[in-house]
mmCIF file of C-alpha atoms and ligand atoms in Angstrom:
data_model
loop_
_atom_site.group_PDB
_atom_site.id
_atom_site.type_symbol
_atom_site.label_atom_id
_atom_site.label_comp_id
_atom_site.label_asym_id
_atom_site.label_seq_id
_atom_site.Cartn_x
_atom_site.Cartn_y
_atom_site.Cartn_z
ATOM 1 C CA MET A 131 -34.153 10.516 31.921
ATOM 2 C CA THR A 132 -35.111 12.362 28.684
ATOM 3 C CA PRO A 133 -34.450 9.473 26.393
ATOM 4 C CA PRO A 134 -32.601 11.481 23.544
ATOM 5 C CA SER A 135 -34.771 12.247 20.681
ATOM 6 C CA ARG A 136 -34.644 9.031 17.900
ATOM 7 C CA ARG A 137 -34.441 11.769 14.820
ATOM 8 C CA ALA A 138 -30.591 13.642 16.161
ATOM 9 C CA LEU A 139 -29.362 10.165 16.685
ATOM 10 C CA VAL A 140 -26.889 10.514 13.077
ATOM 11 C CA PRO A 141 -24.936 7.090 11.689
ATOM 12 C CA PHE A 142 -21.759 6.573 12.419
ATOM 13 C CA VAL A 143 -19.521 4.074 9.865
ATOM 14 C CA SER A 144 -16.752 2.350 12.281
ATOM 15 C CA VAL A 145 -13.112 1.654 10.492
ATOM 16 C CA GLN A 146 -14.645 -2.274 11.099
ATOM 17 C CA ASN A 147 -18.102 -1.347 9.634
ATOM 18 C CA MET A 148 -16.348 0.811 6.600
ATOM 19 C CA MET A 149 -14.777 -2.961 5.954
ATOM 20 C CA ASN A 150 -18.252 -4.605 6.914
ATOM 21 C CA LEU A 151 -19.247 -2.520 3.851
ATOM 22 C CA VAL A 152 -16.404 -2.586 1.166
ATOM 23 C CA HIS A 153 -16.573 -6.828 1.425
ATOM 24 C CA HIS A 154 -20.195 -6.712 1.297
ATOM 25 C CA ILE A 155 -20.548 -4.861 -1.948
ATOM 26 C CA GLY A 156 -17.030 -6.012 -3.301
ATOM 27 C CA LEU A 157 -13.866 -3.713 -3.422
ATOM 28 C CA GLU A 158 -12.821 -2.707 -6.882
ATOM 29 C CA GLN A 159 -17.073 -2.532 -7.435
ATOM 30 C CA VAL A 160 -16.682 0.255 -4.681
ATOM 31 C CA LEU A 161 -13.538 2.248 -6.441
ATOM 32 C CA ILE A 162 -15.971 1.778 -9.734
ATOM 33 C CA ASP A 163 -18.858 3.135 -7.902
ATOM 34 C CA LEU A 164 -16.403 6.140 -5.968
ATOM 35 C CA ALA A 165 -15.094 6.659 -9.570
ATOM 36 C CA ALA A 166 -18.723 7.516 -11.144
ATOM 37 C CA GLU A 167 -20.031 9.252 -7.861
ATOM 38 C CA ILE A 168 -16.790 11.627 -8.247
ATOM 39 C CA GLU A 169 -16.884 11.776 -12.502
ATOM 40 C CA ALA A 170 -20.649 12.603 -11.657
ATOM 41 C CA ASP A 171 -19.775 15.448 -8.402
ATOM 42 C CA PHE A 172 -17.122 16.991 -11.233
ATOM 43 C CA ARG A 173 -19.613 17.578 -14.126
ATOM 44 C CA ARG A 174 -21.479 19.152 -11.727
ATOM 45 C CA TRP A 175 -18.157 21.351 -10.522
ATOM 46 C CA PRO A 176 -19.503 25.042 -10.692
ATOM 47 C CA LEU A 177 -22.597 24.273 -8.000
ATOM 48 C CA PHE A 178 -19.938 23.575 -5.424
ATOM 49 C CA ASP A 179 -19.432 26.151 -2.874
ATOM 50 C CA LYS A 180 -15.141 25.864 -2.967
ATOM 51 C CA THR A 181 -12.184 27.067 -0.715
ATOM 52 C CA PRO A 182 -8.736 25.739 -0.401
ATOM 53 C CA ARG A 183 -8.726 23.100 2.522
ATOM 54 C CA VAL A 184 -7.760 24.502 5.712
ATOM 55 C CA ALA A 185 -3.989 23.169 6.454
ATOM 56 C CA SER A 186 -2.367 23.529 10.198
ATOM 57 C CA HIS A 187 0.924 23.015 9.181
ATOM 58 C CA SER A 188 3.696 22.024 11.690
ATOM 59 C CA ASP A 189 7.456 20.827 11.582
ATOM 60 C CA VAL A 190 6.097 16.908 10.650
ATOM 61 C CA GLY A 191 3.610 17.325 9.426
ATOM 62 C CA VAL A 192 -0.427 18.729 8.799
ATOM 63 C CA ILE A 193 -3.303 18.983 9.717
ATOM 64 C CA GLU A 194 -6.571 20.040 6.899
ATOM 65 C CA LEU A 195 -10.362 20.699 7.250
ATOM 66 C CA MET A 196 -11.666 20.268 3.612
ATOM 67 C CA PRO A 197 -14.858 21.770 3.744
ATOM 68 C CA THR A 198 -17.227 21.417 0.760
ATOM 69 C CA SER A 199 -21.231 21.984 -0.302
ATOM 70 C CA ASP A 200 -23.492 21.368 -3.605
ATOM 71 C CA GLY A 201 -26.784 23.468 -1.368
ATOM 72 C CA GLU A 202 -28.401 20.341 -0.073
ATOM 73 C CA MET A 203 -25.684 18.871 1.270
ATOM 74 C CA TYR A 204 -22.424 19.888 3.484
ATOM 75 C CA GLY A 205 -19.545 17.989 4.429
ATOM 76 C CA PHE A 206 -16.206 18.102 5.432
ATOM 77 C CA LYS A 207 -12.835 15.921 6.150
ATOM 78 C CA TYR A 208 -10.596 15.695 8.748
ATOM 79 C CA VAL A 209 -7.300 14.912 7.482
ATOM 80 C CA ASN A 210 -3.417 14.364 8.533
ATOM 81 C CA GLY A 211 -0.080 13.789 7.132
ATOM 82 C CA HIS A 212 2.322 12.737 8.742
ATOM 83 C CA PRO A 213 5.599 10.712 7.017
ATOM 84 C CA LYS A 214 7.568 10.603 10.000
ATOM 85 C CA ASN A 215 4.103 8.619 11.101
ATOM 86 C CA MET A 216 5.401 4.754 9.287
ATOM 87 C CA LYS A 217 8.814 4.960 12.188
ATOM 88 C CA GLU A 218 6.460 4.993 14.556
ATOM 89 C CA GLY A 219 3.901 2.219 13.434
ATOM 90 C CA LEU A 220 1.039 5.095 13.000
ATOM 91 C CA GLN A 221 -0.206 5.703 9.451
ATOM 92 C CA THR A 222 1.181 8.464 7.831
ATOM 93 C CA VAL A 223 -2.381 9.510 6.638
ATOM 94 C CA THR A 224 -5.545 9.464 9.185
ATOM 95 C CA ALA A 225 -9.532 11.256 8.416
ATOM 96 C CA PHE A 226 -13.245 10.930 9.832
ATOM 97 C CA GLY A 227 -15.625 12.648 7.877
ATOM 98 C CA LEU A 228 -19.268 14.122 8.823
ATOM 99 C CA LEU A 229 -22.200 15.294 6.046
ATOM 100 C CA ALA A 230 -24.331 17.735 7.507
ATOM 101 C CA ASP A 231 -28.351 18.694 5.801
ATOM 102 C CA VAL A 232 -27.420 23.102 4.746
ATOM 103 C CA GLN A 233 -31.878 23.213 5.136
ATOM 104 C CA THR A 234 -31.261 22.260 8.796
ATOM 105 C CA GLY A 235 -27.309 22.097 9.545
ATOM 106 C CA TYR A 236 -28.486 18.627 11.576
ATOM 107 C CA PRO A 237 -25.288 16.307 10.743
ATOM 108 C CA VAL A 238 -26.629 12.752 8.719
ATOM 109 C CA LEU A 239 -23.612 10.750 8.850
ATOM 110 C CA LEU A 240 -20.179 10.596 10.562
ATOM 111 C CA THR A 241 -17.685 8.490 9.226
ATOM 112 C CA GLU A 242 -13.846 7.030 9.704
ATOM 113 C CA MET A 243 -12.601 9.058 6.400
ATOM 114 C CA THR A 244 -8.194 6.658 6.198
ATOM 115 C CA LEU A 245 -9.609 4.270 4.345
ATOM 116 C CA LEU A 246 -12.135 5.816 2.338
ATOM 117 C CA THR A 247 -9.675 8.643 1.498
ATOM 118 C CA ALA A 248 -7.686 5.378 -0.015
ATOM 119 C CA LEU A 249 -10.393 4.570 -2.255
ATOM 120 C CA ARG A 250 -11.422 7.449 -2.951
ATOM 121 C CA THR A 251 -7.753 9.087 -4.264
ATOM 122 C CA ALA A 252 -7.110 5.640 -5.756
ATOM 123 C CA ALA A 253 -10.881 6.635 -7.600
ATOM 124 C CA MET A 254 -9.729 9.567 -8.866
ATOM 125 C CA SER A 255 -6.650 9.217 -9.883
ATOM 126 C CA ALA A 256 -7.795 6.684 -11.983
ATOM 127 C CA LEU A 257 -11.198 8.325 -13.370
ATOM 128 C CA ALA A 258 -8.263 11.600 -14.451
ATOM 129 C CA ALA A 259 -6.669 8.240 -16.218
ATOM 130 C CA ARG A 260 -9.195 6.859 -18.208
ATOM 131 C CA HIS A 261 -9.693 10.222 -19.433
ATOM 132 C CA LEU A 262 -5.809 11.480 -20.229
ATOM 133 C CA ALA A 263 -3.896 8.413 -20.069
ATOM 134 C CA PRO A 264 -2.391 6.725 -23.641
ATOM 135 C CA ARG A 265 -4.752 4.231 -25.615
ATOM 136 C CA GLY A 266 -4.823 0.649 -24.640
ATOM 137 C CA ALA A 267 -1.884 1.607 -21.387
ATOM 138 C CA THR A 268 -2.614 -1.561 -20.200
ATOM 139 C CA THR A 269 1.324 -1.181 -17.669
ATOM 140 C CA MET A 270 1.750 1.059 -14.783
ATOM 141 C CA ALA A 271 4.711 2.036 -12.320
ATOM 142 C CA MET A 272 3.940 2.036 -8.638
ATOM 143 C CA ILE A 273 6.568 4.013 -6.846
ATOM 144 C CA GLY A 274 6.104 4.061 -3.458
ATOM 145 C CA ASN A 275 4.186 0.744 -1.743
ATOM 146 C CA GLY A 276 2.286 2.134 1.537
ATOM 147 C CA ALA A 277 -0.254 2.270 2.613
ATOM 148 C CA GLN A 278 -2.192 3.815 -0.382
ATOM 149 C CA SER A 279 -0.271 1.983 -3.067
ATOM 150 C CA GLU A 280 -2.686 -1.717 -3.018
ATOM 151 C CA PHE A 281 -5.890 0.565 -3.354
ATOM 152 C CA GLN A 282 -3.743 2.581 -6.531
ATOM 153 C CA CYS A 283 -2.990 -0.715 -8.569
ATOM 154 C CA LEU A 284 -6.470 -1.836 -7.540
ATOM 155 C CA ALA A 285 -8.647 1.370 -8.749
ATOM 156 C CA PHE A 286 -6.695 1.306 -12.461
ATOM 157 C CA LYS A 287 -6.389 -2.299 -13.173
ATOM 158 C CA ALA A 288 -10.935 -1.572 -12.247
ATOM 159 C CA ILE A 289 -11.088 1.434 -14.205
ATOM 160 C CA CYS A 290 -8.530 1.576 -16.504
ATOM 161 C CA GLY A 291 -7.809 -1.794 -17.389
ATOM 162 C CA VAL A 292 -4.367 -1.998 -15.870
ATOM 163 C CA LYS A 293 -2.987 -5.817 -16.162
ATOM 164 C CA THR A 294 0.812 -4.659 -15.095
ATOM 165 C CA VAL A 295 1.861 -3.409 -12.268
ATOM 166 C CA ARG A 296 5.631 -2.779 -11.568
ATOM 167 C CA LEU A 297 6.599 -2.038 -7.669
ATOM 168 C CA HIS A 298 9.190 0.200 -6.434
ATOM 169 C CA ASP A 299 9.859 1.592 -2.543
ATOM 170 C CA ILE A 300 13.279 2.954 -1.601
ATOM 171 C CA ASP A 301 12.168 -0.089 1.442
ATOM 172 C CA PRO A 302 11.789 -3.362 0.607
ATOM 173 C CA ALA A 303 9.425 -4.729 2.590
ATOM 174 C CA ALA A 304 7.588 -1.990 1.641
ATOM 175 C CA THR A 305 7.731 -3.836 -2.115
ATOM 176 C CA ARG A 306 7.675 -6.918 -0.637
ATOM 177 C CA LYS A 307 4.119 -6.430 2.026
ATOM 178 C CA CYS A 308 2.034 -4.273 -1.652
ATOM 179 C CA SER A 309 3.119 -7.607 -3.476
ATOM 180 C CA ALA A 310 1.426 -10.064 -0.731
ATOM 181 C CA ASN A 311 -0.985 -8.065 -0.703
ATOM 182 C CA LEU A 312 -1.623 -7.843 -4.286
ATOM 183 C CA ALA A 313 -0.737 -11.243 -4.966
ATOM 184 C CA ALA A 314 -4.360 -13.378 -5.624
ATOM 185 C CA SER A 315 -5.752 -9.429 -7.664
ATOM 186 C CA GLY A 316 -5.144 -10.921 -10.843
ATOM 187 C CA LEU A 317 -2.697 -8.606 -11.875
ATOM 188 C CA GLU A 318 0.756 -9.285 -12.573
ATOM 189 C CA VAL A 319 3.113 -8.228 -10.425
ATOM 190 C CA VAL A 320 6.999 -7.427 -10.833
ATOM 191 C CA ALA A 321 9.050 -5.895 -7.433
ATOM 192 C CA CYS A 322 11.432 -3.606 -9.393
ATOM 193 C CA ALA A 323 15.253 -2.663 -7.509
ATOM 194 C CA SER A 324 15.360 0.876 -8.719
ATOM 195 C CA ALA A 325 12.421 3.870 -9.435
ATOM 196 C CA GLU A 326 14.670 3.144 -13.105
ATOM 197 C CA ALA A 327 13.521 0.089 -13.041
ATOM 198 C CA ALA A 328 9.700 0.271 -12.324
ATOM 199 C CA ILE A 329 9.418 2.762 -14.927
ATOM 200 C CA GLU A 330 10.664 0.929 -18.238
ATOM 201 C CA GLY A 331 7.768 -0.255 -20.297
ATOM 202 C CA ALA A 332 4.999 1.409 -18.576
ATOM 203 C CA GLN A 333 2.583 3.568 -19.931
ATOM 204 C CA ILE A 334 1.620 4.978 -16.172
ATOM 205 C CA ILE A 335 4.070 6.954 -13.799
ATOM 206 C CA THR A 336 2.065 6.992 -9.994
ATOM 207 C CA THR A 337 4.392 8.577 -7.735
ATOM 208 C CA CYS A 338 2.605 7.795 -3.355
ATOM 209 C CA THR A 339 5.729 8.374 -1.621
ATOM 210 C CA ALA A 340 5.891 9.906 1.769
ATOM 211 C CA ASP A 341 8.863 12.646 2.782
ATOM 212 C CA LYS A 342 8.380 15.988 4.076
ATOM 213 C CA GLN A 343 10.527 17.766 1.496
ATOM 214 C CA PHE A 344 11.267 18.909 -2.315
ATOM 215 C CA ALA A 345 11.917 15.224 -2.878
ATOM 216 C CA THR A 346 13.175 14.045 -7.051
ATOM 217 C CA ILE A 347 11.596 10.125 -7.374
ATOM 218 C CA LEU A 348 11.412 11.010 -10.614
ATOM 219 C CA THR A 349 14.242 13.293 -13.123
ATOM 220 C CA ASP A 350 13.700 14.568 -16.166
ATOM 221 C CA ASN A 351 15.378 11.595 -18.473
ATOM 222 C CA MET A 352 13.826 9.095 -16.531
ATOM 223 C CA VAL A 353 10.221 10.278 -18.571
ATOM 224 C CA GLY A 354 9.850 9.284 -21.592
ATOM 225 C CA ALA A 355 7.038 10.835 -24.585
ATOM 226 C CA GLY A 356 4.354 9.968 -24.189
ATOM 227 C CA VAL A 357 3.046 8.347 -20.735
ATOM 228 C CA HIS A 358 0.991 9.700 -17.920
ATOM 229 C CA ILE A 359 1.585 10.347 -14.658
ATOM 230 C CA ASN A 360 0.043 9.737 -11.337
ATOM 231 C CA ALA A 361 1.629 12.358 -9.111
ATOM 232 C CA ILE A 362 -0.330 11.737 -5.791
ATOM 233 C CA GLY A 363 2.369 12.107 -3.096
ATOM 234 C CA GLY A 364 3.249 16.067 -3.460
ATOM 235 C CA ASP A 365 0.711 17.336 -1.527
ATOM 236 C CA CYS A 366 1.877 20.038 0.695
ATOM 237 C CA PRO A 367 3.701 23.547 0.130
ATOM 238 C CA GLY A 368 7.468 22.373 0.205
ATOM 239 C CA LYS A 369 6.682 17.825 -0.624
ATOM 240 C CA THR A 370 7.246 17.843 -3.657
ATOM 241 C CA GLU A 371 8.036 14.429 -5.865
ATOM 242 C CA LEU A 372 9.173 15.579 -9.736
ATOM 243 C CA HIS A 373 11.760 17.823 -11.476
ATOM 244 C CA ARG A 374 10.666 20.713 -12.397
ATOM 245 C CA ASP A 375 12.105 19.883 -15.623
ATOM 246 C CA ILE A 376 9.489 16.786 -16.232
ATOM 247 C CA LEU A 377 6.774 19.711 -15.264
ATOM 248 C CA LEU A 378 7.930 21.491 -18.451
ATOM 249 C CA ARG A 379 7.676 19.472 -20.566
ATOM 250 C CA SER A 380 4.147 17.782 -19.471
ATOM 251 C CA GLU A 381 0.542 18.994 -20.041
ATOM 252 C CA ILE A 382 -0.575 19.610 -16.479
ATOM 253 C CA PHE A 383 -4.127 19.406 -14.831
ATOM 254 C CA VAL A 384 -5.631 19.899 -10.954
ATOM 255 C CA GLU A 385 -8.615 19.806 -9.151
ATOM 256 C CA TYR A 386 -8.544 22.804 -7.670
ATOM 257 C CA PRO A 387 -6.629 25.896 -8.737
ATOM 258 C CA PRO A 388 -6.325 27.725 -5.943
ATOM 259 C CA GLN A 389 -5.127 24.401 -3.462
ATOM 260 C CA THR A 390 -3.187 22.871 -6.286
ATOM 261 C CA ARG A 391 -0.890 25.783 -6.355
ATOM 262 C CA VAL A 392 0.478 26.280 -3.055
ATOM 263 C CA GLU A 393 0.550 22.565 -2.232
ATOM 264 C CA GLY A 394 1.418 20.432 -5.495
ATOM 265 C CA GLU A 395 3.925 19.582 -8.034
ATOM 266 C CA ILE A 396 3.141 23.159 -9.921
ATOM 267 C CA GLN A 397 4.623 25.285 -6.411
ATOM 268 C CA SER A 398 7.290 24.887 -8.058
ATOM 269 C CA LEU A 399 6.417 26.618 -11.434
ATOM 270 C CA ASP A 400 5.333 29.919 -11.895
ATOM 271 C CA PRO A 401 2.005 31.328 -10.164
ATOM 272 C CA ASP A 402 0.746 31.635 -13.914
ATOM 273 C CA HIS A 403 1.434 28.198 -16.196
ATOM 274 C CA PRO A 404 -0.741 27.310 -18.050
ATOM 275 C CA VAL A 405 -2.761 24.095 -16.046
ATOM 276 C CA THR A 406 -6.289 22.619 -17.479
ATOM 277 C CA GLU A 407 -8.861 21.519 -14.615
ATOM 278 C CA LEU A 408 -9.779 17.974 -14.675
ATOM 279 C CA TRP A 409 -13.850 19.073 -14.344
ATOM 280 C CA GLN A 410 -13.363 20.780 -17.526
ATOM 281 C CA VAL A 411 -12.110 17.597 -19.527
ATOM 282 C CA ILE A 412 -14.647 15.324 -17.953
ATOM 283 C CA THR A 413 -17.536 17.895 -19.096
ATOM 284 C CA GLY A 414 -15.608 18.022 -22.541
ATOM 285 C CA ALA A 415 -15.455 21.813 -21.715
ATOM 286 C CA ALA A 416 -11.312 21.704 -22.376
ATOM 287 C CA ARG A 417 -9.727 19.193 -23.906
ATOM 288 C CA GLY A 418 -7.231 16.161 -22.511
ATOM 289 C CA ARG A 419 -4.807 14.242 -23.774
ATOM 290 C CA THR A 420 -4.713 15.483 -27.847
ATOM 291 C CA ASP A 421 -0.822 13.295 -28.846
ATOM 292 C CA PRO A 422 0.306 10.134 -28.512
ATOM 293 C CA ARG A 423 3.492 11.917 -27.771
ATOM 294 C CA GLN A 424 2.268 14.312 -25.482
ATOM 295 C CA ILE A 425 3.895 13.567 -21.393
ATOM 296 C CA THR A 426 0.174 14.059 -19.092
ATOM 297 C CA LEU A 427 0.098 14.821 -15.657
ATOM 298 C CA PHE A 428 -2.437 14.602 -12.606
ATOM 299 C CA ASP A 429 -0.953 17.019 -9.730
ATOM 300 C CA SER A 430 -3.412 15.254 -7.288
ATOM 301 C CA VAL A 431 -3.101 16.717 -3.990
ATOM 302 C CA GLY A 432 -7.181 16.137 -3.249
ATOM 303 C CA PHE A 433 -10.051 18.210 -3.385
ATOM 304 C CA ALA A 434 -13.160 18.657 -0.689
ATOM 305 C CA ILE A 435 -15.507 17.097 -3.201
ATOM 306 C CA GLU A 436 -14.502 13.741 -4.027
ATOM 307 C CA ASP A 437 -14.730 13.583 0.082
ATOM 308 C CA PHE A 438 -18.318 14.903 -0.548
ATOM 309 C CA SER A 439 -18.035 12.452 -3.243
ATOM 310 C CA ALA A 440 -17.376 9.849 -0.562
ATOM 311 C CA LEU A 441 -19.457 10.455 2.102
ATOM 312 C CA ARG A 442 -22.949 11.138 -0.170
ATOM 313 C CA TYR A 443 -21.685 7.119 -1.712
ATOM 314 C CA ILE A 444 -21.501 5.589 2.059
ATOM 315 C CA LEU A 445 -24.743 6.706 3.283
ATOM 316 C CA ALA A 446 -26.714 6.006 0.299
ATOM 317 C CA ARG A 447 -24.689 2.820 0.808
ATOM 318 C CA ILE A 448 -25.020 2.138 4.566
ATOM 319 C CA ARG A 449 -29.055 2.546 4.101
ATOM 320 C CA GLY A 450 -31.231 -0.556 4.865
ATOM 321 C CA THR A 451 -27.677 -2.735 6.121
ATOM 322 C CA PRO A 452 -26.162 -3.080 9.848
ATOM 323 C CA PHE A 453 -23.068 -1.059 8.791
ATOM 324 C CA SER A 454 -23.641 2.198 11.320
ATOM 325 C CA GLU A 455 -24.730 2.186 14.983
ATOM 326 C CA PRO A 456 -26.776 5.587 15.610
ATOM 327 C CA LEU A 457 -24.172 8.409 17.710
ATOM 328 C CA ASP A 458 -26.279 10.383 20.240
ATOM 329 C CA MET A 459 -24.099 13.610 19.190
ATOM 330 C CA ILE A 460 -26.773 16.343 18.740
ATOM 331 C CA ALA A 461 -28.488 17.654 21.496
ATOM 332 C CA ASP A 462 -32.012 18.515 20.524
ATOM 333 C CA PRO A 463 -34.551 18.595 23.161
ATOM 334 C CA ASP A 464 -38.284 18.420 22.905
ATOM 335 C CA ASP A 465 -38.361 21.755 23.540
ATOM 336 C CA PRO A 466 -35.739 22.845 21.447
ATOM 337 C CA ARG A 467 -35.515 26.750 23.734
ATOM 338 C CA ASP A 468 -35.115 23.902 26.838
ATOM 339 C CA LEU A 469 -31.730 23.747 26.356
ATOM 340 C CA PHE A 470 -30.852 23.548 29.614
ATOM 341 C CA GLY A 471 -34.061 22.057 30.961
ATOM 342 C CA MET A 472 -32.879 18.296 29.132
ATOM 343 C CA LEU A 473 -29.570 18.555 31.291
ATOM 344 C CA ALA A 474 -31.392 19.478 34.571
ATOM 345 C CA ARG A 475 -33.851 16.720 33.820
ATOM 346 C CA SER A 476 -30.848 14.063 33.297
ATOM 347 C CA ALA A 477 -30.106 14.245 36.687
ATOM 348 C CA THR A 478 -32.845 12.780 37.879
HETATM 349 P P1 NAD B 585 3.212 5.803 3.609
HETATM 350 O O1 NAD B 585 3.777 6.139 4.820
HETATM 351 O O2 NAD B 585 2.484 4.523 4.129
HETATM 352 O O3 NAD B 585 4.026 5.700 2.331
HETATM 353 C C1 NAD B 585 4.578 5.470 1.817
HETATM 354 C C2 NAD B 585 5.685 5.485 0.852
HETATM 355 O O4 NAD B 585 7.154 6.031 0.068
HETATM 356 C C3 NAD B 585 6.750 4.379 2.784
HETATM 357 O O5 NAD B 585 6.886 2.868 2.141
HETATM 358 C C4 NAD B 585 7.679 4.947 1.587
HETATM 359 O O6 NAD B 585 8.568 3.622 2.213
HETATM 360 C C5 NAD B 585 7.625 5.433 0.621
HETATM 361 N N1 NAD B 585 9.318 5.957 -0.079
HETATM 362 C C6 NAD B 585 8.860 7.293 1.054
HETATM 363 N N2 NAD B 585 10.065 8.111 -0.154
HETATM 364 C C7 NAD B 585 10.806 7.127 -1.394
HETATM 365 C C8 NAD B 585 11.158 7.925 -2.508
HETATM 366 N N3 NAD B 585 12.290 8.662 -2.696
HETATM 367 N N4 NAD B 585 11.189 6.659 -3.466
HETATM 368 C C9 NAD B 585 10.308 5.646 -2.997
HETATM 369 N N5 NAD B 585 9.891 5.472 -1.985
HETATM 370 C C10 NAD B 585 9.681 6.146 -1.403
HETATM 371 O O7 NAD B 585 2.508 7.069 3.002
HETATM 372 P P2 NAD B 585 0.316 6.245 2.301
HETATM 373 O O8 NAD B 585 0.261 6.441 2.873
HETATM 374 O O9 NAD B 585 0.533 5.506 1.093
HETATM 375 O O10 NAD B 585 0.961 8.016 1.400
HETATM 376 C C11 NAD B 585 1.771 8.627 0.439
HETATM 377 C C12 NAD B 585 1.655 9.942 -0.330
HETATM 378 O O11 NAD B 585 0.159 9.841 -0.443
HETATM 379 C C13 NAD B 585 1.267 10.855 1.109
HETATM 380 O O12 NAD B 585 2.126 11.752 0.423
HETATM 381 C C14 NAD B 585 0.462 11.543 1.042
HETATM 382 O O13 NAD B 585 0.955 12.737 1.878
HETATM 383 C C15 NAD B 585 -0.370 11.435 -0.253
HETATM 384 N N6 NAD B 585 -1.777 11.097 -0.791
HETATM 385 C C16 NAD B 585 -2.145 12.032 -1.356
HETATM 386 C C17 NAD B 585 -3.206 12.049 -1.218
HETATM 387 C C18 NAD B 585 -3.891 12.998 -2.236
HETATM 388 O O14 NAD B 585 -5.667 13.014 -2.475
HETATM 389 N N7 NAD B 585 -3.806 13.331 -3.735
HETATM 390 C C19 NAD B 585 -4.759 11.173 -0.506
HETATM 391 C C20 NAD B 585 -3.371 10.098 0.039
HETATM 392 C C21 NAD B 585 -2.049 9.966 0.726
#
């Protein structure tokens, strides 16, 4: 039997190996590194192929493909969002992703991205807050204490210097889980019985809930001057977290407007409502927070370039480590025209 050609083996990072890699580097260091990778890619934003993600909606959730390329590498992520999954003992969000060489089209990495999505989303949130949150912010309200929540809290600690997190979830068991997971993190953790209690004294408010409806996690009267809102959970048509009046009082920052106008909080605003693209704040082409009393809102939906940055980071960091395994997923006969012959020879 002809052995598969070595050059076509694709490194695969399993969930176990992703966990091994994160522990090897250190969780907070990974978050810091990912924020730096995303920031570097946002600085070269015009260079990327950009398209809103391709979404397939059902009554209970969404399955999406998120592609992009910088001309040298091509990447995509497969990701789902099924808020009802959690009650069935399943993840709301799962993902995997692939990176390929544009010159040959051959994949160079296949990896789990459920953990990596939580890491990159947290890094992205904290990176945005570093540019937009009020100076000296040390307290964050964390509303929605599910799978993403601890990653968010740790990224804000590592990247923005947050010291206290005030947790709230409609399910107290989620808050207990999040508190326990953060007990040794160095953060002061305060469990709160209501969203109103959680935002008391917080300069940053993160909403990270999952419900396939127009929800109102924050109402207008709850949001005081000067706060930064990091809205993660509203990321699908018909799935938002903030009352429209909050948006009308906020300076709104987004990843990629053609995608966010369909999926983000701003789907409830006029299609020409002014928003600022975050990459322009990062390059200095647009202004971020201009006034300590301003409400800044990062209307996060998650964009393909963030996943591309994360994929490239993982590819670079697995080199020389045992944290990947070669996957025989590309048929690559020695004679490229003899695909059939390769199959035929394998029978003997
Ligand atoms: P999850 O299901 O694990 O957790 C969601 C939590 O929200 C649950 O604990 C639930 O009890 C709580 N919740 C629901 N309604 C609430 C309410 N009204 N008030 C307070 N808490 C409430 O989900 P997850 O994986 O943590 O994801 C959270 C959200 O973030 C999802 O909507 C997901 O689609 C979104 N997400 C966005 C990005 C992005 O880049 N913007 C990335 C990943 C996930």
